[in-house]
PDB file of C-alpha atoms in Angstrom:
ATOM      1  CA  MET A   1     129.407 -39.180 -13.562  1.00  0.00           C
ATOM      2  CA  ASP A   2     132.852 -38.514 -12.118  1.00  0.00           C
ATOM      3  CA  HIS A   3     134.804 -40.951  -9.968  1.00  0.00           C
ATOM      4  CA  LYS A   4     133.873 -41.068  -6.292  1.00  0.00           C
ATOM      5  CA  ASP A   5     137.387 -41.602  -4.959  1.00  0.00           C
ATOM      6  CA  THR A   6     141.049 -41.056  -5.840  1.00  0.00           C
ATOM      7  CA  VAL A   7     141.907 -41.435  -9.541  1.00  0.00           C
ATOM      8  CA  ARG A   8     144.967 -43.678  -9.767  1.00  0.00           C
ATOM      9  CA  GLN A   9     145.841 -43.586 -13.468  1.00  0.00           C
ATOM     10  CA  LEU A  10     144.933 -42.017 -16.831  1.00  0.00           C
ATOM     11  CA  ARG A  11     145.783 -43.375 -20.276  1.00  0.00           C
ATOM     12  CA  PHE A  12     144.689 -42.487 -23.803  1.00  0.00           C
ATOM     13  CA  ALA A  13     143.908 -45.302 -26.220  1.00  0.00           C
ATOM     14  CA  PRO A  14     147.011 -45.958 -28.387  1.00  0.00           C
ATOM     15  CA  ASP A  15     145.030 -45.898 -31.659  1.00  0.00           C
ATOM     16  CA  GLY A  16     144.730 -42.095 -31.698  1.00  0.00           C
ATOM     17  CA  SER A  17     140.957 -42.159 -31.177  1.00  0.00           C
ATOM     18  CA  LEU A  18     141.123 -39.708 -28.233  1.00  0.00           C
ATOM     19  CA  GLN A  19     139.379 -42.199 -25.973  1.00  0.00           C
ATOM     20  CA  LEU A  20     140.627 -41.737 -22.427  1.00  0.00           C
ATOM     21  CA  ALA A  21     140.430 -44.322 -19.659  1.00  0.00           C
ATOM     22  CA  SER A  22     140.728 -43.584 -15.939  1.00  0.00           C
ATOM     23  CA  CYS A  23     140.872 -45.945 -12.979  1.00  0.00           C
ATOM     24  CA  SER A  24     140.031 -45.209  -9.380  1.00  0.00           C
ATOM     25  CA  ARG A  25     139.897 -46.461  -5.831  1.00  0.00           C
ATOM     26  CA  ASP A  26     136.103 -46.470  -6.267  1.00  0.00           C
ATOM     27  CA  HIS A  27     136.392 -49.922  -7.957  1.00  0.00           C
ATOM     28  CA  THR A  28     135.757 -48.602 -11.467  1.00  0.00           C
ATOM     29  CA  LEU A  29     137.429 -47.818 -14.755  1.00  0.00           C
ATOM     30  CA  LYS A  30     135.705 -45.109 -16.776  1.00  0.00           C
ATOM     31  CA  LEU A  31     135.976 -44.296 -20.481  1.00  0.00           C
ATOM     32  CA  TRP A  32     135.778 -40.732 -21.786  1.00  0.00           C
ATOM     33  CA  ASP A  33     135.373 -39.455 -25.357  1.00  0.00           C
ATOM     34  CA  LEU A  34     137.221 -36.241 -26.188  1.00  0.00           C
ATOM     35  CA  HIS A  35     135.366 -36.086 -29.517  1.00  0.00           C
ATOM     36  CA  ASP A  36     132.193 -35.671 -27.453  1.00  0.00           C
ATOM     37  CA  ASP A  37     133.327 -32.780 -25.234  1.00  0.00           C
ATOM     38  CA  GLY A  38     135.113 -35.192 -22.915  1.00  0.00           C
ATOM     39  CA  ASN A  39     131.909 -36.891 -21.777  1.00  0.00           C
ATOM     40  CA  MET A  40     132.103 -40.199 -19.923  1.00  0.00           C
ATOM     41  CA  TYR A  41     130.420 -42.963 -21.919  1.00  0.00           C
ATOM     42  CA  LYS A  42     131.150 -46.229 -20.072  1.00  0.00           C
ATOM     43  CA  THR A  43     131.884 -47.464 -16.563  1.00  0.00           C
ATOM     44  CA  LEU A  44     133.541 -50.832 -16.016  1.00  0.00           C
ATOM     45  CA  LYS A  45     133.128 -52.185 -12.498  1.00  0.00           C
ATOM     46  CA  HIS A  46     136.077 -54.064 -11.009  1.00  0.00           C
ATOM     47  CA  ASP A  47     136.001 -56.463  -8.072  1.00  0.00           C
ATOM     48  CA  ALA A  48     138.116 -54.167  -5.886  1.00  0.00           C
ATOM     49  CA  VAL A  49     140.181 -50.968  -5.860  1.00  0.00           C
ATOM     50  CA  VAL A  50     141.638 -50.528  -9.362  1.00  0.00           C
ATOM     51  CA  ASN A  51     145.359 -49.915  -8.898  1.00  0.00           C
ATOM     52  CA  GLY A  52     146.269 -49.702 -12.569  1.00  0.00           C
ATOM     53  CA  PHE A  53     145.331 -50.669 -16.109  1.00  0.00           C
ATOM     54  CA  ALA A  54     146.721 -50.961 -19.626  1.00  0.00           C
ATOM     55  CA  TRP A  55     145.391 -50.678 -23.169  1.00  0.00           C
ATOM     56  CA  SER A  56     146.434 -53.331 -25.665  1.00  0.00           C
ATOM     57  CA  PRO A  57     148.487 -51.890 -28.571  1.00  0.00           C
ATOM     58  CA  ASP A  58     145.503 -52.143 -30.947  1.00  0.00           C
ATOM     59  CA  ALA A  59     143.153 -50.634 -28.310  1.00  0.00           C
ATOM     60  CA  LYS A  60     140.830 -53.655 -28.527  1.00  0.00           C
ATOM     61  CA  PHE A  61     141.481 -54.828 -24.965  1.00  0.00           C
ATOM     62  CA  ILE A  62     141.878 -53.244 -21.549  1.00  0.00           C
ATOM     63  CA  ALA A  63     143.484 -54.980 -18.597  1.00  0.00           C
ATOM     64  CA  THR A  64     142.716 -53.826 -15.056  1.00  0.00           C
ATOM     65  CA  CYS A  65     144.497 -54.899 -11.881  1.00  0.00           C
ATOM     66  CA  GLY A  66     143.268 -54.466  -8.354  1.00  0.00           C
ATOM     67  CA  SER A  67     143.399 -55.278  -4.678  1.00  0.00           C
ATOM     68  CA  GLY A  68     141.461 -58.524  -4.999  1.00  0.00           C
ATOM     69  CA  LYS A  69     144.388 -60.691  -6.210  1.00  0.00           C
ATOM     70  CA  THR A  70     142.831 -60.721  -9.682  1.00  0.00           C
ATOM     71  CA  ALA A  71     143.439 -58.925 -12.964  1.00  0.00           C
ATOM     72  CA  LEU A  72     140.601 -58.602 -15.466  1.00  0.00           C
ATOM     73  CA  LEU A  73     140.887 -58.593 -19.248  1.00  0.00           C
ATOM     74  CA  TRP A  74     138.085 -56.618 -20.937  1.00  0.00           C
ATOM     75  CA  SER A  75     136.947 -56.220 -24.518  1.00  0.00           C
ATOM     76  CA  ALA A  76     137.116 -52.518 -25.376  1.00  0.00           C
ATOM     77  CA  GLU A  77     134.446 -53.134 -28.007  1.00  0.00           C
ATOM     78  CA  THR A  78     131.760 -55.042 -26.053  1.00  0.00           C
ATOM     79  CA  PHE A  79     132.960 -54.004 -22.549  1.00  0.00           C
ATOM     80  CA  ASN A  80     132.592 -57.583 -21.341  1.00  0.00           C
ATOM     81  CA  VAL A  81     135.125 -59.403 -19.170  1.00  0.00           C
ATOM     82  CA  ILE A  82     136.980 -61.868 -21.385  1.00  0.00           C
ATOM     83  CA  HIS A  83     139.208 -63.438 -18.741  1.00  0.00           C
ATOM     84  CA  ARG A  84     139.642 -63.283 -14.990  1.00  0.00           C
ATOM     85  CA  LEU A  85     143.351 -63.767 -14.514  1.00  0.00           C
ATOM     86  CA  LYS A  86     143.582 -65.762 -11.303  1.00  0.00           C
ATOM     87  CA  GLY A  87     146.873 -66.974  -9.903  1.00  0.00           C
ATOM     88  CA  HIS A  88     148.321 -64.200  -7.789  1.00  0.00           C
ATOM     89  CA  LEU A  89     148.226 -64.508  -4.008  1.00  0.00           C
ATOM     90  CA  ASN A  90     148.220 -60.821  -3.111  1.00  0.00           C
ATOM     91  CA  THR A  91     147.247 -57.401  -4.465  1.00  0.00           C
ATOM     92  CA  VAL A  92     147.945 -56.835  -8.186  1.00  0.00           C
ATOM     93  CA  VAL A  93     149.290 -53.332  -8.788  1.00  0.00           C
ATOM     94  CA  SER A  94     150.636 -52.987 -12.330  1.00  0.00           C
ATOM     95  CA  CYS A  95     150.196 -54.493 -15.793  1.00  0.00           C
ATOM     96  CA  SER A  96     151.598 -54.109 -19.294  1.00  0.00           C
ATOM     97  CA  PHE A  97     150.894 -55.649 -22.724  1.00  0.00           C
ATOM     98  CA  SER A  98     153.542 -57.041 -25.047  1.00  0.00           C
ATOM     99  CA  PRO A  99     154.045 -54.967 -28.235  1.00  0.00           C
ATOM    100  CA  ASP A 100     152.176 -57.549 -30.325  1.00  0.00           C
ATOM    101  CA  GLY A 101     149.267 -57.624 -27.847  1.00  0.00           C
ATOM    102  CA  ALA A 102     149.553 -61.381 -27.341  1.00  0.00           C
ATOM    103  CA  LEU A 103     150.811 -61.319 -23.746  1.00  0.00           C
ATOM    104  CA  LEU A 104     150.067 -59.446 -20.558  1.00  0.00           C
ATOM    105  CA  VAL A 105     152.413 -59.118 -17.590  1.00  0.00           C
ATOM    106  CA  THR A 106     151.163 -58.323 -14.088  1.00  0.00           C
ATOM    107  CA  ALA A 107     153.044 -57.267 -10.952  1.00  0.00           C
ATOM    108  CA  SER A 108     151.830 -58.351  -7.532  1.00  0.00           C
ATOM    109  CA  TYR A 109     152.664 -57.950  -3.870  1.00  0.00           C
ATOM    110  CA  ASP A 110     153.030 -61.760  -3.772  1.00  0.00           C
ATOM    111  CA  THR A 111     156.690 -61.298  -4.943  1.00  0.00           C
ATOM    112  CA  ARG A 112     155.926 -62.380  -8.520  1.00  0.00           C
ATOM    113  CA  VAL A 113     155.318 -61.120 -12.023  1.00  0.00           C
ATOM    114  CA  GLY A 114     152.827 -63.172 -14.011  1.00  0.00           C
ATOM    115  CA  VAL A 115     153.041 -63.654 -17.791  1.00  0.00           C
ATOM    116  CA  TRP A 116     149.587 -64.356 -19.241  1.00  0.00           C
ATOM    117  CA  SER A 117     148.164 -65.429 -22.596  1.00  0.00           C
ATOM    118  CA  VAL A 118     145.579 -62.964 -23.885  1.00  0.00           C
ATOM    119  CA  ILE A 119     143.957 -65.768 -25.892  1.00  0.00           C
ATOM    120  CA  THR A 120     143.414 -68.269 -23.093  1.00  0.00           C
ATOM    121  CA  GLY A 121     143.862 -66.266 -19.901  1.00  0.00           C
ATOM    122  CA  GLN A 122     146.396 -68.832 -18.673  1.00  0.00           C
ATOM    123  CA  MET A 123     149.536 -67.930 -16.731  1.00  0.00           C
ATOM    124  CA  LEU A 124     152.415 -69.007 -18.968  1.00  0.00           C
ATOM    125  CA  ALA A 125     155.268 -68.080 -16.636  1.00  0.00           C
ATOM    126  CA  SER A 126     155.845 -66.771 -13.133  1.00  0.00           C
ATOM    127  CA  LEU A 127     158.854 -64.505 -12.556  1.00  0.00           C
ATOM    128  CA  GLY A 128     159.771 -64.968  -8.916  1.00  0.00           C
ATOM    129  CA  HIS A 129     161.621 -62.281  -6.965  1.00  0.00           C
ATOM    130  CA  LEU A 130     162.443 -64.469  -3.957  1.00  0.00           C
ATOM    131  CA  TYR A 131     164.469 -67.675  -3.849  1.00  0.00           C
ATOM    132  CA  PRO A 132     163.442 -70.116  -2.629  1.00  0.00           C
ATOM    133  CA  PRO A 133     159.814 -69.236  -3.496  1.00  0.00           C
ATOM    134  CA  PRO A 134     157.887 -67.974  -0.454  1.00  0.00           C
ATOM    135  CA  SER A 135     155.273 -70.007   1.367  1.00  0.00           C
ATOM    136  CA  LEU A 136     151.616 -69.274   0.684  1.00  0.00           C
ATOM    137  CA  ILE A 137     151.132 -67.379   3.950  1.00  0.00           C
ATOM    138  CA  PHE A 138     154.340 -65.360   3.454  1.00  0.00           C
ATOM    139  CA  ALA A 139     153.409 -64.411  -0.135  1.00  0.00           C
ATOM    140  CA  MET A 140     149.982 -63.209   1.040  1.00  0.00           C
ATOM    141  CA  GLY A 141     151.408 -60.970   3.767  1.00  0.00           C
ATOM    142  CA  LEU A 142     154.052 -58.319   4.387  1.00  0.00           C
ATOM    143  CA  ASN A 143     156.890 -60.224   2.732  1.00  0.00           C
ATOM    144  CA  GLY A 144     159.243 -57.287   2.076  1.00  0.00           C
ATOM    145  CA  THR A 145     159.397 -57.983  -1.665  1.00  0.00           C
ATOM    146  CA  PHE A 146     156.229 -56.387  -3.017  1.00  0.00           C
ATOM    147  CA  VAL A 147     156.614 -56.034  -6.795  1.00  0.00           C
ATOM    148  CA  ARG A 148     155.566 -52.434  -7.419  1.00  0.00           C
ATOM    149  CA  SER A 149     155.719 -52.043 -11.190  1.00  0.00           C
ATOM    150  CA  VAL A 150     156.258 -53.955 -14.420  1.00  0.00           C
ATOM    151  CA  SER A 151     156.805 -52.852 -18.016  1.00  0.00           C
ATOM    152  CA  PHE A 152     157.054 -54.785 -21.291  1.00  0.00           C
ATOM    153  CA  CYS A 153     159.777 -53.528 -23.609  1.00  0.00           C
ATOM    154  CA  PRO A 154     158.799 -52.543 -27.181  1.00  0.00           C
ATOM    155  CA  ASN A 155     161.471 -54.951 -28.450  1.00  0.00           C
ATOM    156  CA  GLY A 156     159.201 -57.806 -27.379  1.00  0.00           C
ATOM    157  CA  ILE A 157     162.002 -59.515 -25.457  1.00  0.00           C
ATOM    158  CA  HIS A 158     162.602 -57.652 -22.224  1.00  0.00           C
ATOM    159  CA  ILE A 159     160.389 -57.246 -19.175  1.00  0.00           C
ATOM    160  CA  ALA A 160     161.439 -54.894 -16.376  1.00  0.00           C
ATOM    161  CA  SER A 161     160.209 -55.204 -12.807  1.00  0.00           C
ATOM    162  CA  LEU A 162     160.713 -53.202  -9.637  1.00  0.00           C
ATOM    163  CA  ALA A 163     160.368 -54.616  -6.118  1.00  0.00           C
ATOM    164  CA  ASP A 164     160.651 -53.427  -2.539  1.00  0.00           C
ATOM    165  CA  ASP A 165     163.823 -55.469  -2.022  1.00  0.00           C
ATOM    166  CA  GLY A 166     165.745 -52.602  -3.658  1.00  0.00           C
ATOM    167  CA  PHE A 167     166.353 -54.163  -7.068  1.00  0.00           C
ATOM    168  CA  VAL A 168     165.254 -53.422 -10.606  1.00  0.00           C
ATOM    169  CA  ARG A 169     165.315 -56.570 -12.721  1.00  0.00           C
ATOM    170  CA  PHE A 170     165.536 -57.095 -16.476  1.00  0.00           C
ATOM    171  CA  TRP A 171     164.022 -60.371 -17.640  1.00  0.00           C
ATOM    172  CA  ASN A 172     164.362 -62.099 -20.996  1.00  0.00           C
ATOM    173  CA  LEU A 173     160.980 -63.453 -22.113  1.00  0.00           C
ATOM    174  CA  LEU A 174     162.609 -66.424 -23.824  1.00  0.00           C
ATOM    175  CA  ASP A 175     164.515 -67.453 -20.685  1.00  0.00           C
ATOM    176  CA  THR A 176     162.507 -66.606 -17.578  1.00  0.00           C
ATOM    177  CA  ASP A 177     164.334 -68.803 -15.046  1.00  0.00           C
ATOM    178  CA  GLU A 178     166.220 -65.825 -13.618  1.00  0.00           C
ATOM    179  CA  PRO A 179     166.781 -62.131 -14.464  1.00  0.00           C
ATOM    180  CA  SER A 180     169.227 -61.376 -17.248  1.00  0.00           C
ATOM    181  CA  GLU A 181     170.329 -58.151 -15.511  1.00  0.00           C
ATOM    182  CA  ILE A 182     169.898 -56.729 -11.989  1.00  0.00           C
ATOM    183  CA  ASP A 183     170.652 -53.302 -10.552  1.00  0.00           C
ATOM    184  CA  THR A 184     169.972 -51.568  -7.234  1.00  0.00           C
ATOM    185  CA  VAL A 185     167.612 -48.675  -6.579  1.00  0.00           C
ATOM    186  CA  ASP A 186     166.424 -46.892  -3.447  1.00  0.00           C
ATOM    187  CA  SER A 187     162.693 -46.416  -2.797  1.00  0.00           C
ATOM    188  CA  GLY A 188     161.621 -47.355  -6.334  1.00  0.00           C
ATOM    189  CA  LEU A 189     157.935 -46.992  -7.147  1.00  0.00           C
ATOM    190  CA  CYS A 190     157.284 -47.052 -10.922  1.00  0.00           C
ATOM    191  CA  LEU A 191     159.072 -47.747 -14.197  1.00  0.00           C
ATOM    192  CA  LYS A 192     158.498 -47.464 -17.942  1.00  0.00           C
ATOM    193  CA  PHE A 193     160.400 -48.276 -21.136  1.00  0.00           C
ATOM    194  CA  SER A 194     160.971 -45.589 -23.764  1.00  0.00           C
ATOM    195  CA  PRO A 195     158.883 -45.907 -26.974  1.00  0.00           C
ATOM    196  CA  ASP A 196     161.839 -47.337 -28.905  1.00  0.00           C
ATOM    197  CA  GLY A 197     162.784 -49.686 -26.072  1.00  0.00           C
ATOM    198  CA  SER A 198     166.353 -48.381 -25.771  1.00  0.00           C
ATOM    199  CA  ALA A 199     165.986 -46.952 -22.257  1.00  0.00           C
ATOM    200  CA  LEU A 200     164.177 -47.661 -19.011  1.00  0.00           C
ATOM    201  CA  SER A 201     163.010 -44.855 -16.724  1.00  0.00           C
ATOM    202  CA  LEU A 202     162.303 -45.344 -13.029  1.00  0.00           C
ATOM    203  CA  GLY A 203     160.661 -43.077 -10.472  1.00  0.00           C
ATOM    204  CA  THR A 204     161.290 -43.164  -6.722  1.00  0.00           C
ATOM    205  CA  ARG A 205     159.454 -42.093  -3.574  1.00  0.00           C
ATOM    206  CA  SER A 206     162.233 -39.569  -2.911  1.00  0.00           C
ATOM    207  CA  GLY A 207     161.463 -37.675  -6.122  1.00  0.00           C
ATOM    208  CA  GLN A 208     164.279 -38.979  -8.311  1.00  0.00           C
ATOM    209  CA  VAL A 209     163.996 -40.242 -11.884  1.00  0.00           C
ATOM    210  CA  ASN A 210     166.665 -42.724 -12.955  1.00  0.00           C
ATOM    211  CA  PHE A 211     167.492 -44.104 -16.395  1.00  0.00           C
ATOM    212  CA  TRP A 212     169.048 -47.346 -17.627  1.00  0.00           C
ATOM    213  CA  ARG A 213     170.114 -48.413 -21.072  1.00  0.00           C
ATOM    214  CA  THR A 214     168.221 -51.552 -22.088  1.00  0.00           C
ATOM    215  CA  PRO A 215     170.506 -54.624 -22.318  1.00  0.00           C
ATOM    216  CA  ALA A 216     171.376 -55.327 -25.941  1.00  0.00           C
ATOM    217  CA  VAL A 217     169.857 -58.478 -27.375  1.00  0.00           C
ATOM    218  CA  ILE A 218     169.184 -59.874 -30.843  1.00  0.00           C
ATOM    219  CA  ALA A 219     165.841 -61.639 -30.905  1.00  0.00           C
ATOM    220  CA  PRO A 220     165.680 -65.019 -32.657  1.00  0.00           C
ATOM    221  CA  LEU A 221     164.214 -64.788 -36.149  1.00  0.00           C
ATOM    222  CA  ARG A 222     161.374 -67.139 -35.240  1.00  0.00           C
ATOM    223  CA  HIS A 223     160.343 -64.852 -32.363  1.00  0.00           C
ATOM    224  CA  LEU A 224     160.389 -61.806 -34.664  1.00  0.00           C
ATOM    225  CA  CYS A 225     158.193 -63.728 -37.122  1.00  0.00           C
ATOM    226  CA  ARG A 226     155.846 -64.687 -34.282  1.00  0.00           C
ATOM    227  CA  MET A 227     155.465 -61.055 -33.210  1.00  0.00           C
ATOM    228  CA  SER A 228     154.854 -59.979 -36.809  1.00  0.00           C
ATOM    229  CA  ILE A 229     152.095 -62.581 -37.218  1.00  0.00           C
ATOM    230  CA  ARG A 230     150.456 -61.644 -33.921  1.00  0.00           C
ATOM    231  CA  LYS A 231     150.456 -57.925 -34.768  1.00  0.00           C
ATOM    232  CA  GLN A 232     148.572 -58.658 -37.993  1.00  0.00           C
ATOM    233  CA  THR A 233     146.278 -61.477 -36.858  1.00  0.00           C
ATOM    234  CA  PRO A 234     143.637 -61.136 -34.122  1.00  0.00           C
ATOM    235  CA  SER A 235     143.999 -63.703 -31.350  1.00  0.00           C
ATOM    236  CA  ASN A 236     140.635 -65.310 -32.128  1.00  0.00           C
ATOM    237  CA  ARG A 237     141.586 -65.917 -35.775  1.00  0.00           C
ATOM    238  CA  LEU A 238     144.902 -67.723 -35.400  1.00  0.00           C
ATOM    239  CA  HIS A 239     143.243 -71.045 -36.195  1.00  0.00           C
ATOM    240  CA  GLU A 240     142.241 -69.689 -39.616  1.00  0.00           C
ATOM    241  CA  LEU A 241     145.908 -69.581 -40.675  1.00  0.00           C
ATOM    242  CA  GLY A 242     145.966 -73.367 -40.976  1.00  0.00           C
ATOM    243  CA  LEU A 243     149.292 -73.706 -39.170  1.00  0.00           C
ATOM    244  CA  PRO A 244     150.589 -77.100 -37.970  1.00  0.00           C
ATOM    245  CA  ASN A 245     149.673 -77.695 -34.325  1.00  0.00           C
ATOM    246  CA  ALA A 246     153.200 -77.209 -32.988  1.00  0.00           C
ATOM    247  CA  LEU A 247     153.654 -73.974 -34.940  1.00  0.00           C
ATOM    248  CA  GLU A 248     150.241 -72.664 -33.897  1.00  0.00           C
ATOM    249  CA  ASP A 249     151.130 -73.337 -30.247  1.00  0.00           C
ATOM    250  CA  TYR A 250     154.353 -71.371 -30.697  1.00  0.00           C
ATOM    251  CA  VAL A 251     152.607 -68.427 -32.370  1.00  0.00           C
ATOM    252  CA  ALA A 252     149.983 -68.496 -29.598  1.00  0.00           C
ATOM    253  CA  TYR A 253     152.837 -68.344 -27.010  1.00  0.00           C
ATOM    254  CA  MET A 254     151.845 -71.695 -25.516  1.00  0.00           C
ATOM    255  CA  THR A 255     155.618 -72.173 -25.554  1.00  0.00           C
ATOM    256  CA  LEU A 256     157.714 -69.099 -24.903  1.00  0.00           C
TER     257      LEU A 256
END
């Protein structure tokens, strides 16, 4: 059965399986199989309007974000909700997985970007776009700094965010206290890194598409090793590696 309201986003699974997901204002995300004449084979019901979603790089998870202040992390194999990511104070509108699939970032109208652990569902960091941080009531209302879009860079270091205050921000995952780079933009609405992570594209309400070169950075060797391990090891099997507790916490991103 087709969606019953506006379709907000379409994305193919990144594993080349020709599985297509679509999200809608009708509170659902639907999965379609192009190997089966494009038939819909599963409907996932969200708590509210689904504003956006993301596939994990290995296509084993789907994250949905909606108007109910909550993002949901689903198994793309069992179609069960694994985690309800609670912590935002306003509508959640955008989400993006890290290239190793270990982290999820979410953008919200509460002036923040959340960085979440896929393993535990815990918020590991909050990237604030207002200083000092807004009061609870202000964050839940028309605060003028709605974060509209977020994207995780393929280099595993940078996160880009776009807010209604007229700024696009580049964040360094390993130092989230403040943005590493800031630039201005008029009427920004969405953004996305290039597949190689060298450029950031940004779309505006006025019809423009802008481009930025990603700030150059050399990732620490230990972070590159962490990403390599996470790409090869499913989150639920990290304990089988027999790592010392401190090292396992680092690989699990308990410490950024």
